[in-house]
Amino acid sequence: MRVFGIETSCDETAVAIYEGTDTGEGRILAEQISSQVNVHAQFGGIVPEIASREHLAVLPGMVESVMQATKLCWPDIDAIAVTAGPGLMGALLVGTSFARATGLVNCIPLIPVHHLEGHLLAAGLEEELPAFPFITLLVSGGHTMLIRVEAIGCYRILGQSLDDAAGECFDKTARLIGLGYPGGPAIEKLARGGDPDQFTLPRPLLCRDDVNFSFSGLKTAVMHTVKKLAAQKENRDWKRNLAASFQEAVADVLTNKAIRACHQQKISHLIIAGGVAANSRIRESLQAAARDRGLNIVIPAPRYCTDNAAMIAYAGFQRKRLGMPEIRIWDARARWPLGQQEAL
Ligand code: KG4
Ligand code: ZN
C-alpha cells in the first residue's frame, strides 16, 4: 500500500510517499520539505497569511517532484493523507484543498490526519513502534503533553502544559535574549559551550506529583535575568550561559515528568516526539535517565521530530491498514483536541 502525505499546518510545506505492507512495516520512498523560515524571520515570527501563500506557491511543484523521483503515477497511490488540523487555518486549507482536488480527479480516498497523531507515531518511521501501551512525551511549538498510547487512535492525555508549550517557551526566551526566529535551534546553538550552572532558574511544577507542566514562570525568570544583565556589555558570555541554563531547566523538567509518567503508569516504553525533541541536550538528558531506569526509549531522528510529511503519510498508512473508521464529515480545523478524531 502506498500513501501520499501532505503537511501544510504551519511554516513547513512537506510531501512524502510511504510504502508499507499489511503487517505494518514499510519505508519512505521519497520526501521533500520546504521551510519558510527565511520568509518569516524578518518579521520575528510566523505571519499566517504569508504562510498560506508560500504553501500555495511551492506545494504543486513539490508533489510533482516526488512523483517524478519515484516514477509513480496517481493510480499507484492508494490514499492521500493530509494534515487536517490543528494548525493555521489558511495554511491547512491549502493542503486539504489540494488533497481533495487531487483525490477527486484521480479517484483516490483521503485520510485526514491529526497533526499531533503524526508527531506521536513518527517514531515508527525508522524502527518498529514499541508494544502498546507506551508513553509519548510530545513537545512541539503549541503542545507539551504526556500521553498514554493504548493503540493507534487511542490516546489518554496524562498531563499537559497549563500555560506555554515548551517550544513556545524556547521561542519567547530566544526573543528575550535577542535571538531570531525560530528560537529553539538558535538557543541550542548559542548554548553550546555555555555554562548551564551559571544561572539558577526555576523548574516549575517539579515538586508536584502530577505530570502537568508550566513554562511561563521560567520565561519570566529569564526576562528578569536579562533585564539585570543587559547593561553588562563587557561580559559577553552571559547570553551563552543563560541559554545553556535555560535549556538545562527545560531538559530537567521534561525528563523528570516523562520518567514520572512511565513510573506512575508502570510502563517501560517511552517515545519522544515534536520539534523540541530535536534538541540534542534534551535528547541526551532523556536517554540517560531512561537508561538508568531500564526504560526503552525511542526518539526519532531530528528531521522527523520537527514538522514533516513522512509522519503524516505514516499515520495515514497505519489508519488505513487497521481499517479505522473513515472520518466522513471533515474540514480543516484550527483547533482539534487529540483523541476526538472519530467523534467528528
Ligand atoms: O513540532 P514542530 O516542528 O511544530 C509544531 O507542531 O509546533 O515544533 C516547533 C517548535 C518550535 O517552537 C521550535 O522552536 C522548537 O520546536 N524546536 C526546538 C528545536 N528545533 C525546533 N526547540 C529546541 N531545540 C531545537 N533544536
Ligand atoms: Zn508539528
mmCIF file of C-alpha atoms and ligand atoms in Angstrom:
data_model
loop_
_atom_site.group_PDB
_atom_site.id
_atom_site.type_symbol
_atom_site.label_atom_id
_atom_site.label_comp_id
_atom_site.label_asym_id
_atom_site.label_seq_id
_atom_site.Cartn_x
_atom_site.Cartn_y
_atom_site.Cartn_z
ATOM 1 C CA MET A 1 0.000 0.000 0.000
ATOM 2 C CA ARG A 2 1.315 3.452 -0.893
ATOM 3 C CA VAL A 3 0.183 6.584 0.916
ATOM 4 C CA PHE A 4 0.950 10.116 -0.237
ATOM 5 C CA GLY A 5 1.370 12.510 2.714
ATOM 6 C CA ILE A 6 0.866 16.283 2.688
ATOM 7 C CA GLU A 7 1.708 18.621 5.581
ATOM 8 C CA THR A 8 0.986 22.370 5.500
ATOM 9 C CA SER A 9 -0.226 23.128 9.041
ATOM 10 C CA CYS A 10 2.372 25.767 9.915
ATOM 11 C CA ASP A 11 5.539 27.046 8.237
ATOM 12 C CA GLU A 12 6.882 23.926 6.531
ATOM 13 C CA THR A 13 5.461 22.642 3.272
ATOM 14 C CA ALA A 14 6.145 18.909 3.119
ATOM 15 C CA VAL A 15 5.252 15.935 0.947
ATOM 16 C CA ALA A 16 6.202 12.251 1.220
ATOM 17 C CA ILE A 17 5.278 8.836 -0.126
ATOM 18 C CA TYR A 18 5.218 5.897 2.313
ATOM 19 C CA GLU A 19 5.003 2.294 1.139
ATOM 20 C CA GLY A 20 4.064 -0.407 3.632
ATOM 21 C CA THR A 21 2.753 -3.948 3.965
ATOM 22 C CA ASP A 22 -0.360 -5.326 5.670
ATOM 23 C CA THR A 23 1.751 -6.314 8.664
ATOM 24 C CA GLY A 24 2.732 -2.693 9.285
ATOM 25 C CA GLU A 25 6.336 -2.499 8.061
ATOM 26 C CA GLY A 26 7.368 -0.121 5.354
ATOM 27 C CA ARG A 27 9.592 2.718 4.222
ATOM 28 C CA ILE A 28 9.605 6.213 2.837
ATOM 29 C CA LEU A 29 10.001 6.164 -0.947
ATOM 30 C CA ALA A 30 10.538 9.911 -1.333
ATOM 31 C CA GLU A 31 10.066 13.082 0.677
ATOM 32 C CA GLN A 32 10.619 16.819 0.414
ATOM 33 C CA ILE A 33 10.408 19.680 2.872
ATOM 34 C CA SER A 34 10.424 23.363 2.055
ATOM 35 C CA SER A 35 10.913 25.615 5.048
ATOM 36 C CA GLN A 36 9.556 29.155 5.170
ATOM 37 C CA VAL A 37 11.921 30.148 7.990
ATOM 38 C CA ASN A 38 13.755 32.783 5.934
ATOM 39 C CA VAL A 39 10.499 34.387 4.800
ATOM 40 C CA HIS A 40 9.143 34.759 8.351
ATOM 41 C CA ALA A 41 12.470 35.544 10.077
ATOM 42 C CA GLN A 42 12.324 39.222 9.087
ATOM 43 C CA PHE A 43 9.016 39.521 10.996
ATOM 44 C CA GLY A 44 10.339 37.729 14.093
ATOM 45 C CA GLY A 45 7.624 35.046 13.893
ATOM 46 C CA ILE A 46 5.136 33.341 11.597
ATOM 47 C CA VAL A 47 2.796 35.596 9.601
ATOM 48 C CA PRO A 48 -0.212 33.340 8.877
ATOM 49 C CA GLU A 49 -1.253 34.866 5.557
ATOM 50 C CA ILE A 50 2.289 34.747 4.201
ATOM 51 C CA ALA A 51 2.488 31.104 5.315
ATOM 52 C CA SER A 52 -0.642 30.231 3.273
ATOM 53 C CA ARG A 53 0.668 31.989 0.174
ATOM 54 C CA GLU A 54 4.034 30.262 0.450
ATOM 55 C CA HIS A 55 2.377 26.829 0.733
ATOM 56 C CA LEU A 56 0.315 27.600 -2.351
ATOM 57 C CA ALA A 57 3.406 28.700 -4.283
ATOM 58 C CA VAL A 58 5.506 25.584 -3.615
ATOM 59 C CA LEU A 59 3.144 22.653 -2.930
ATOM 60 C CA PRO A 60 2.159 21.715 -6.526
ATOM 61 C CA GLY A 61 5.791 21.670 -7.699
ATOM 62 C CA MET A 62 6.877 19.559 -4.720
ATOM 63 C CA VAL A 63 4.122 17.000 -5.343
ATOM 64 C CA GLU A 64 5.176 16.770 -8.982
ATOM 65 C CA SER A 65 8.810 16.399 -7.976
ATOM 66 C CA VAL A 66 8.351 13.404 -5.597
ATOM 67 C CA MET A 67 6.083 11.683 -8.129
ATOM 68 C CA GLN A 68 8.811 12.068 -10.751
ATOM 69 C CA ALA A 69 11.570 10.952 -8.351
ATOM 70 C CA THR A 70 9.722 7.698 -7.608
ATOM 71 C CA LYS A 71 8.440 7.273 -11.185
ATOM 72 C CA LEU A 72 4.983 6.698 -9.705
ATOM 73 C CA CYS A 73 1.649 7.848 -11.187
ATOM 74 C CA TRP A 74 -1.535 8.621 -9.260
ATOM 75 C CA PRO A 75 -3.093 5.177 -9.932
ATOM 76 C CA ASP A 76 -0.125 3.724 -7.962
ATOM 77 C CA ILE A 77 -1.219 5.660 -4.853
ATOM 78 C CA ASP A 78 -3.795 4.027 -2.534
ATOM 79 C CA ALA A 79 -4.612 7.015 -0.314
ATOM 80 C CA ILE A 80 -3.733 10.647 0.270
ATOM 81 C CA ALA A 81 -3.098 11.509 3.927
ATOM 82 C CA VAL A 82 -3.277 15.198 4.708
ATOM 83 C CA THR A 83 -2.914 17.191 7.901
ATOM 84 C CA ALA A 84 -6.422 18.485 8.635
ATOM 85 C CA GLY A 85 -5.556 20.221 11.928
ATOM 86 C CA PRO A 86 -4.731 21.624 14.358
ATOM 87 C CA GLY A 87 -2.766 24.492 12.845
ATOM 88 C CA LEU A 88 -3.093 27.775 10.966
ATOM 89 C CA MET A 89 -6.450 27.730 9.179
ATOM 90 C CA GLY A 90 -5.293 29.283 5.887
ATOM 91 C CA ALA A 91 -2.231 27.055 5.776
ATOM 92 C CA LEU A 92 -4.288 23.919 6.472
ATOM 93 C CA LEU A 93 -6.771 24.872 3.744
ATOM 94 C CA VAL A 94 -4.028 24.895 1.109
ATOM 95 C CA GLY A 95 -3.034 21.287 1.911
ATOM 96 C CA THR A 96 -6.555 19.935 2.407
ATOM 97 C CA SER A 97 -7.920 21.628 -0.750
ATOM 98 C CA PHE A 98 -5.022 20.327 -2.810
ATOM 99 C CA ALA A 99 -5.523 16.810 -1.395
ATOM 100 C CA ARG A 100 -9.272 16.884 -2.004
ATOM 101 C CA ALA A 101 -8.934 18.056 -5.589
ATOM 102 C CA THR A 102 -6.203 15.506 -6.358
ATOM 103 C CA GLY A 103 -8.219 12.724 -4.709
ATOM 104 C CA LEU A 104 -11.354 13.671 -6.597
ATOM 105 C CA VAL A 105 -9.700 13.855 -10.014
ATOM 106 C CA ASN A 106 -7.793 10.586 -9.552
ATOM 107 C CA CYS A 107 -10.405 8.660 -7.515
ATOM 108 C CA ILE A 108 -8.076 8.240 -4.522
ATOM 109 C CA PRO A 109 -9.512 8.151 -0.978
ATOM 110 C CA LEU A 110 -8.403 10.798 1.504
ATOM 111 C CA ILE A 111 -7.295 10.294 5.084
ATOM 112 C CA PRO A 112 -7.454 13.463 7.211
ATOM 113 C CA VAL A 113 -4.660 13.188 9.788
ATOM 114 C CA HIS A 114 -4.405 14.887 13.173
ATOM 115 C CA HIS A 115 -1.048 16.696 13.211
ATOM 116 C CA LEU A 116 -0.250 15.510 16.753
ATOM 117 C CA GLU A 117 -1.041 11.898 15.842
ATOM 118 C CA GLY A 118 1.547 12.308 13.073
ATOM 119 C CA HIS A 119 4.134 13.515 15.597
ATOM 120 C CA LEU A 120 3.393 10.853 18.178
ATOM 121 C CA LEU A 121 3.687 7.993 15.682
ATOM 122 C CA ALA A 122 6.804 9.394 13.930
ATOM 123 C CA ALA A 123 8.993 7.022 15.947
ATOM 124 C CA GLY A 124 7.574 4.180 13.795
ATOM 125 C CA LEU A 125 9.119 5.625 10.626
ATOM 126 C CA GLU A 126 12.612 4.318 11.271
ATOM 127 C CA GLU A 127 12.031 1.422 13.637
ATOM 128 C CA GLU A 128 9.139 -0.688 14.809
ATOM 129 C CA LEU A 129 6.849 1.053 17.288
ATOM 130 C CA PRO A 130 7.171 -0.448 20.779
ATOM 131 C CA ALA A 131 4.454 -2.756 22.067
ATOM 132 C CA PHE A 132 1.320 -0.987 23.345
ATOM 133 C CA PRO A 133 0.739 0.610 25.725
ATOM 134 C CA PHE A 134 3.577 3.144 25.650
ATOM 135 C CA ILE A 135 4.062 6.678 26.909
ATOM 136 C CA THR A 136 4.715 9.545 24.487
ATOM 137 C CA LEU A 137 6.183 12.863 25.528
ATOM 138 C CA LEU A 138 5.038 15.270 22.807
ATOM 139 C CA VAL A 139 6.887 18.593 22.852
ATOM 140 C CA SER A 140 6.172 20.958 19.992
ATOM 141 C CA GLY A 141 5.609 24.656 19.390
ATOM 142 C CA GLY A 142 1.990 24.554 20.542
ATOM 143 C CA HIS A 143 1.774 21.473 22.780
ATOM 144 C CA THR A 144 3.546 19.817 25.699
ATOM 145 C CA MET A 145 1.809 16.587 26.630
ATOM 146 C CA LEU A 146 2.363 13.222 28.204
ATOM 147 C CA ILE A 147 0.114 10.683 26.521
ATOM 148 C CA ARG A 148 -0.638 7.061 27.284
ATOM 149 C CA VAL A 149 -0.969 5.383 23.879
ATOM 150 C CA GLU A 150 -3.174 2.289 24.181
ATOM 151 C CA ALA A 151 -3.307 1.691 20.430
ATOM 152 C CA ILE A 152 -3.189 3.751 17.265
ATOM 153 C CA GLY A 153 -6.080 6.206 17.638
ATOM 154 C CA CYS A 154 -6.497 5.533 21.355
ATOM 155 C CA TYR A 155 -4.797 8.267 23.350
ATOM 156 C CA ARG A 156 -5.168 9.236 27.003
ATOM 157 C CA ILE A 157 -3.647 12.562 27.980
ATOM 158 C CA LEU A 158 -1.980 12.126 31.378
ATOM 159 C CA GLY A 159 -0.706 15.680 31.705
ATOM 160 C CA GLN A 160 -0.032 18.809 29.704
ATOM 161 C CA SER A 161 1.207 22.354 29.975
ATOM 162 C CA LEU A 162 -1.017 24.640 31.995
ATOM 163 C CA ASP A 163 0.334 27.680 30.108
ATOM 164 C CA ASP A 164 3.096 27.978 27.470
ATOM 165 C CA ALA A 165 4.242 24.947 25.475
ATOM 166 C CA ALA A 166 7.936 24.019 25.719
ATOM 167 C CA GLY A 167 8.615 25.106 22.119
ATOM 168 C CA GLU A 168 6.776 28.374 22.671
ATOM 169 C CA CYS A 169 8.949 28.963 25.749
ATOM 170 C CA PHE A 170 12.104 28.350 23.657
ATOM 171 C CA ASP A 171 10.842 30.843 21.041
ATOM 172 C CA LYS A 172 9.906 33.549 23.591
ATOM 173 C CA THR A 173 13.143 33.097 25.539
ATOM 174 C CA ALA A 174 15.143 33.395 22.317
ATOM 175 C CA ARG A 175 13.416 36.717 21.642
ATOM 176 C CA LEU A 176 14.255 37.934 25.163
ATOM 177 C CA ILE A 177 17.926 37.070 24.649
ATOM 178 C CA GLY A 178 17.865 38.862 21.293
ATOM 179 C CA LEU A 179 17.999 35.804 19.044
ATOM 180 C CA GLY A 180 15.941 35.467 15.888
ATOM 181 C CA TYR A 181 13.132 33.140 14.863
ATOM 182 C CA PRO A 182 12.913 30.150 15.156
ATOM 183 C CA GLY A 183 14.058 30.268 18.752
ATOM 184 C CA GLY A 184 14.656 26.589 19.585
ATOM 185 C CA PRO A 185 17.551 25.907 17.212
ATOM 186 C CA ALA A 186 19.004 29.390 17.943
ATOM 187 C CA ILE A 187 19.075 28.710 21.715
ATOM 188 C CA GLU A 188 20.599 25.270 21.181
ATOM 189 C CA LYS A 189 23.365 26.791 19.037
ATOM 190 C CA LEU A 190 24.106 29.609 21.483
ATOM 191 C CA ALA A 191 24.046 27.244 24.477
ATOM 192 C CA ARG A 192 26.903 25.153 23.057
ATOM 193 C CA GLY A 193 29.895 25.812 25.274
ATOM 194 C CA GLY A 194 27.782 27.802 27.739
ATOM 195 C CA ASP A 195 27.735 27.033 31.473
ATOM 196 C CA PRO A 196 24.340 25.517 32.422
ATOM 197 C CA ASP A 197 25.044 26.129 36.136
ATOM 198 C CA GLN A 198 25.731 29.855 35.791
ATOM 199 C CA PHE A 199 22.097 30.843 36.456
ATOM 200 C CA THR A 200 19.706 29.173 38.850
ATOM 201 C CA LEU A 201 16.401 29.076 37.003
ATOM 202 C CA PRO A 202 13.142 27.545 38.282
ATOM 203 C CA ARG A 203 11.998 24.030 37.389
ATOM 204 C CA PRO A 204 8.229 24.702 37.529
ATOM 205 C CA LEU A 205 5.879 22.047 38.992
ATOM 206 C CA LEU A 206 8.709 19.590 39.644
ATOM 207 C CA CYS A 207 7.710 19.226 43.262
ATOM 208 C CA ARG A 208 4.145 18.292 42.309
ATOM 209 C CA ASP A 209 3.337 14.641 41.933
ATOM 210 C CA ASP A 210 1.254 15.059 38.757
ATOM 211 C CA VAL A 211 2.644 15.136 35.211
ATOM 212 C CA ASN A 212 1.459 18.604 34.177
ATOM 213 C CA PHE A 213 3.893 21.278 33.030
ATOM 214 C CA SER A 214 4.176 25.041 33.355
ATOM 215 C CA PHE A 215 6.747 27.117 31.497
ATOM 216 C CA SER A 216 5.599 30.721 31.856
ATOM 217 C CA GLY A 217 7.411 31.195 35.200
ATOM 218 C CA LEU A 218 10.656 30.011 33.636
ATOM 219 C CA LYS A 219 10.217 32.529 30.819
ATOM 220 C CA THR A 220 9.577 35.311 33.374
ATOM 221 C CA ALA A 221 12.700 34.332 35.329
ATOM 222 C CA VAL A 222 14.723 34.622 32.099
ATOM 223 C CA MET A 223 13.144 38.041 31.471
ATOM 224 C CA HIS A 224 14.200 39.345 34.911
ATOM 225 C CA THR A 225 17.724 37.973 34.431
ATOM 226 C CA VAL A 226 18.013 39.620 31.007
ATOM 227 C CA LYS A 227 16.873 42.976 32.458
ATOM 228 C CA LYS A 228 19.539 42.764 35.149
ATOM 229 C CA LEU A 229 22.344 41.762 32.800
ATOM 230 C CA ALA A 230 21.541 43.719 29.652
ATOM 231 C CA ALA A 231 23.733 46.595 30.853
ATOM 232 C CA GLN A 232 26.777 44.330 31.241
ATOM 233 C CA LYS A 233 28.062 44.777 27.723
ATOM 234 C CA GLU A 234 31.600 43.876 28.781
ATOM 235 C CA ASN A 235 30.582 40.347 29.762
ATOM 236 C CA ARG A 236 29.521 38.720 26.506
ATOM 237 C CA ASP A 237 29.322 35.211 27.916
ATOM 238 C CA TRP A 238 26.157 35.839 29.906
ATOM 239 C CA LYS A 239 23.900 35.178 26.917
ATOM 240 C CA ARG A 240 25.567 31.854 26.186
ATOM 241 C CA ASN A 241 25.396 30.849 29.856
ATOM 242 C CA LEU A 242 21.768 31.961 30.154
ATOM 243 C CA ALA A 243 20.805 29.967 27.044
ATOM 244 C CA ALA A 244 22.564 26.888 28.483
ATOM 245 C CA SER A 245 20.947 27.362 31.924
ATOM 246 C CA PHE A 246 17.504 27.765 30.333
ATOM 247 C CA GLN A 247 17.937 24.689 28.121
ATOM 248 C CA GLU A 248 19.056 22.676 31.147
ATOM 249 C CA ALA A 249 15.969 23.745 33.127
ATOM 250 C CA VAL A 250 13.644 22.631 30.296
ATOM 251 C CA ALA A 251 15.573 19.357 29.899
ATOM 252 C CA ASP A 252 15.290 18.683 33.651
ATOM 253 C CA VAL A 253 11.538 19.286 33.741
ATOM 254 C CA LEU A 254 10.762 17.236 30.609
ATOM 255 C CA THR A 255 12.983 14.356 31.726
ATOM 256 C CA ASN A 256 11.649 14.267 35.259
ATOM 257 C CA LYS A 257 7.973 14.331 34.229
ATOM 258 C CA ALA A 258 8.385 11.790 31.400
ATOM 259 C CA ILE A 259 10.099 9.322 33.752
ATOM 260 C CA ARG A 260 7.445 10.006 36.390
ATOM 261 C CA ALA A 261 4.639 9.228 33.897
ATOM 262 C CA CYS A 262 6.281 5.880 32.989
ATOM 263 C CA HIS A 263 6.705 5.084 36.656
ATOM 264 C CA GLN A 264 3.142 6.041 37.646
ATOM 265 C CA GLN A 265 1.643 4.105 34.723
ATOM 266 C CA LYS A 266 4.033 1.161 35.213
ATOM 267 C CA ILE A 267 5.021 1.351 31.540
ATOM 268 C CA SER A 268 8.583 0.781 30.339
ATOM 269 C CA HIS A 269 8.357 2.105 26.751
ATOM 270 C CA LEU A 270 8.818 5.817 26.181
ATOM 271 C CA ILE A 271 8.618 7.715 22.879
ATOM 272 C CA ILE A 272 9.628 11.347 22.451
ATOM 273 C CA ALA A 273 8.117 13.455 19.658
ATOM 274 C CA GLY A 274 7.754 17.015 18.361
ATOM 275 C CA GLY A 275 10.115 19.822 17.369
ATOM 276 C CA VAL A 276 11.678 20.316 20.818
ATOM 277 C CA ALA A 277 12.776 16.649 20.737
ATOM 278 C CA ALA A 278 15.249 17.707 18.014
ATOM 279 C CA ASN A 279 17.282 19.424 20.778
ATOM 280 C CA SER A 280 20.419 17.396 21.418
ATOM 281 C CA ARG A 281 20.752 18.297 25.127
ATOM 282 C CA ILE A 282 17.114 17.310 25.762
ATOM 283 C CA ARG A 283 17.607 14.044 23.849
ATOM 284 C CA GLU A 284 20.751 13.272 25.887
ATOM 285 C CA SER A 285 19.033 14.005 29.184
ATOM 286 C CA LEU A 286 16.031 11.778 28.395
ATOM 287 C CA GLN A 287 18.206 8.974 27.033
ATOM 288 C CA ALA A 288 20.469 8.975 30.103
ATOM 289 C CA ALA A 289 17.529 8.949 32.532
ATOM 290 C CA ALA A 290 15.757 6.162 30.616
ATOM 291 C CA ARG A 291 18.950 4.103 30.524
ATOM 292 C CA ASP A 292 19.464 4.496 34.288
ATOM 293 C CA ARG A 293 15.940 3.237 34.962
ATOM 294 C CA GLY A 294 15.931 0.410 32.438
ATOM 295 C CA LEU A 295 13.299 2.047 30.216
ATOM 296 C CA ASN A 296 13.168 1.504 26.461
ATOM 297 C CA ILE A 297 13.261 4.949 24.834
ATOM 298 C CA VAL A 298 12.759 5.819 21.152
ATOM 299 C CA ILE A 299 13.438 9.306 19.803
ATOM 300 C CA PRO A 300 13.027 9.830 16.051
ATOM 301 C CA ALA A 301 15.880 11.400 14.070
ATOM 302 C CA PRO A 302 15.751 15.203 14.470
ATOM 303 C CA ARG A 303 14.279 15.707 10.981
ATOM 304 C CA TYR A 304 11.306 13.512 11.969
ATOM 305 C CA CYS A 305 10.823 15.424 15.240
ATOM 306 C CA THR A 306 10.135 18.744 13.501
ATOM 307 C CA ASP A 307 7.253 19.069 11.036
ATOM 308 C CA ASN A 308 7.439 16.722 8.051
ATOM 309 C CA ALA A 309 5.091 14.814 5.744
ATOM 310 C CA ALA A 310 6.622 11.377 6.285
ATOM 311 C CA MET A 311 4.912 11.198 9.694
ATOM 312 C CA ILE A 312 1.580 12.222 8.132
ATOM 313 C CA ALA A 313 1.885 9.581 5.386
ATOM 314 C CA TYR A 314 2.834 7.006 8.052
ATOM 315 C CA ALA A 315 -0.101 7.870 10.332
ATOM 316 C CA GLY A 316 -2.432 7.654 7.307
ATOM 317 C CA PHE A 317 -0.908 4.322 6.325
ATOM 318 C CA GLN A 318 -1.464 2.888 9.806
ATOM 319 C CA ARG A 319 -5.069 4.139 9.909
ATOM 320 C CA LYS A 320 -5.864 2.626 6.519
ATOM 321 C CA ARG A 321 -4.068 -0.647 7.270
ATOM 322 C CA LEU A 322 -6.016 -1.060 10.505
ATOM 323 C CA GLY A 323 -9.307 -0.288 8.721
ATOM 324 C CA MET A 324 -10.027 2.541 11.122
ATOM 325 C CA PRO A 325 -13.368 4.284 10.642
ATOM 326 C CA GLU A 326 -13.289 6.941 7.970
ATOM 327 C CA ILE A 327 -13.864 10.476 9.100
ATOM 328 C CA ARG A 328 -16.793 11.320 6.825
ATOM 329 C CA ILE A 329 -17.576 14.895 7.650
ATOM 330 C CA TRP A 330 -14.386 16.834 7.966
ATOM 331 C CA ASP A 331 -12.690 20.005 7.069
ATOM 332 C CA ALA A 332 -9.562 21.846 8.082
ATOM 333 C CA ARG A 333 -9.799 22.720 11.759
ATOM 334 C CA ALA A 334 -7.526 25.168 13.539
ATOM 335 C CA ARG A 335 -8.423 23.593 16.907
ATOM 336 C CA TRP A 336 -8.844 19.863 17.201
ATOM 337 C CA PRO A 337 -8.312 18.100 20.533
ATOM 338 C CA LEU A 338 -6.260 14.909 20.252
ATOM 339 C CA GLY A 339 -8.375 11.798 20.687
ATOM 340 C CA GLN A 340 -11.510 13.241 19.088
ATOM 341 C CA GLN A 341 -10.860 12.142 15.509
ATOM 342 C CA GLU A 342 -13.599 9.547 15.439
ATOM 343 C CA ALA A 343 -16.169 11.742 17.141
ATOM 344 C CA LEU A 344 -16.469 14.192 14.235
HETATM 345 O O1 KG4 B 1 6.798 20.124 16.030
HETATM 346 P P1 KG4 B 1 7.181 21.426 15.462
HETATM 347 O O2 KG4 B 1 8.139 21.444 14.308
HETATM 348 O O3 KG4 B 1 5.934 22.256 15.038
HETATM 349 C C1 KG4 B 1 4.754 22.284 15.800
HETATM 350 O O4 KG4 B 1 3.919 21.374 15.581
HETATM 351 O O5 KG4 B 1 4.662 23.176 16.650
HETATM 352 O O6 KG4 B 1 7.802 22.268 16.672
HETATM 353 C C2 KG4 B 1 8.251 23.571 16.521
HETATM 354 C C3 KG4 B 1 8.863 24.006 17.825
HETATM 355 C C4 KG4 B 1 9.304 25.462 17.803
HETATM 356 O O7 KG4 B 1 8.857 26.078 18.982
HETATM 357 C C5 KG4 B 1 10.818 25.355 17.765
HETATM 358 O O8 KG4 B 1 11.476 26.461 18.372
HETATM 359 C C6 KG4 B 1 11.065 24.069 18.511
HETATM 360 O O9 KG4 B 1 10.031 23.214 18.108
HETATM 361 N N1 KG4 B 1 12.359 23.490 18.142
HETATM 362 C C7 KG4 B 1 13.376 23.339 19.020
HETATM 363 C C8 KG4 B 1 14.464 22.833 18.271
HETATM 364 N N2 KG4 B 1 14.064 22.688 16.973
HETATM 365 C C9 KG4 B 1 12.765 23.094 16.918
HETATM 366 N N3 KG4 B 1 13.450 23.606 20.336
HETATM 367 C C10 KG4 B 1 14.633 23.362 20.949
HETATM 368 N N4 KG4 B 1 15.729 22.898 20.295
HETATM 369 C C11 KG4 B 1 15.695 22.617 18.975
HETATM 370 N N5 KG4 B 1 16.781 22.158 18.339
HETATM 371 ZN ZN ZN B 2 4.316 19.915 14.478
#
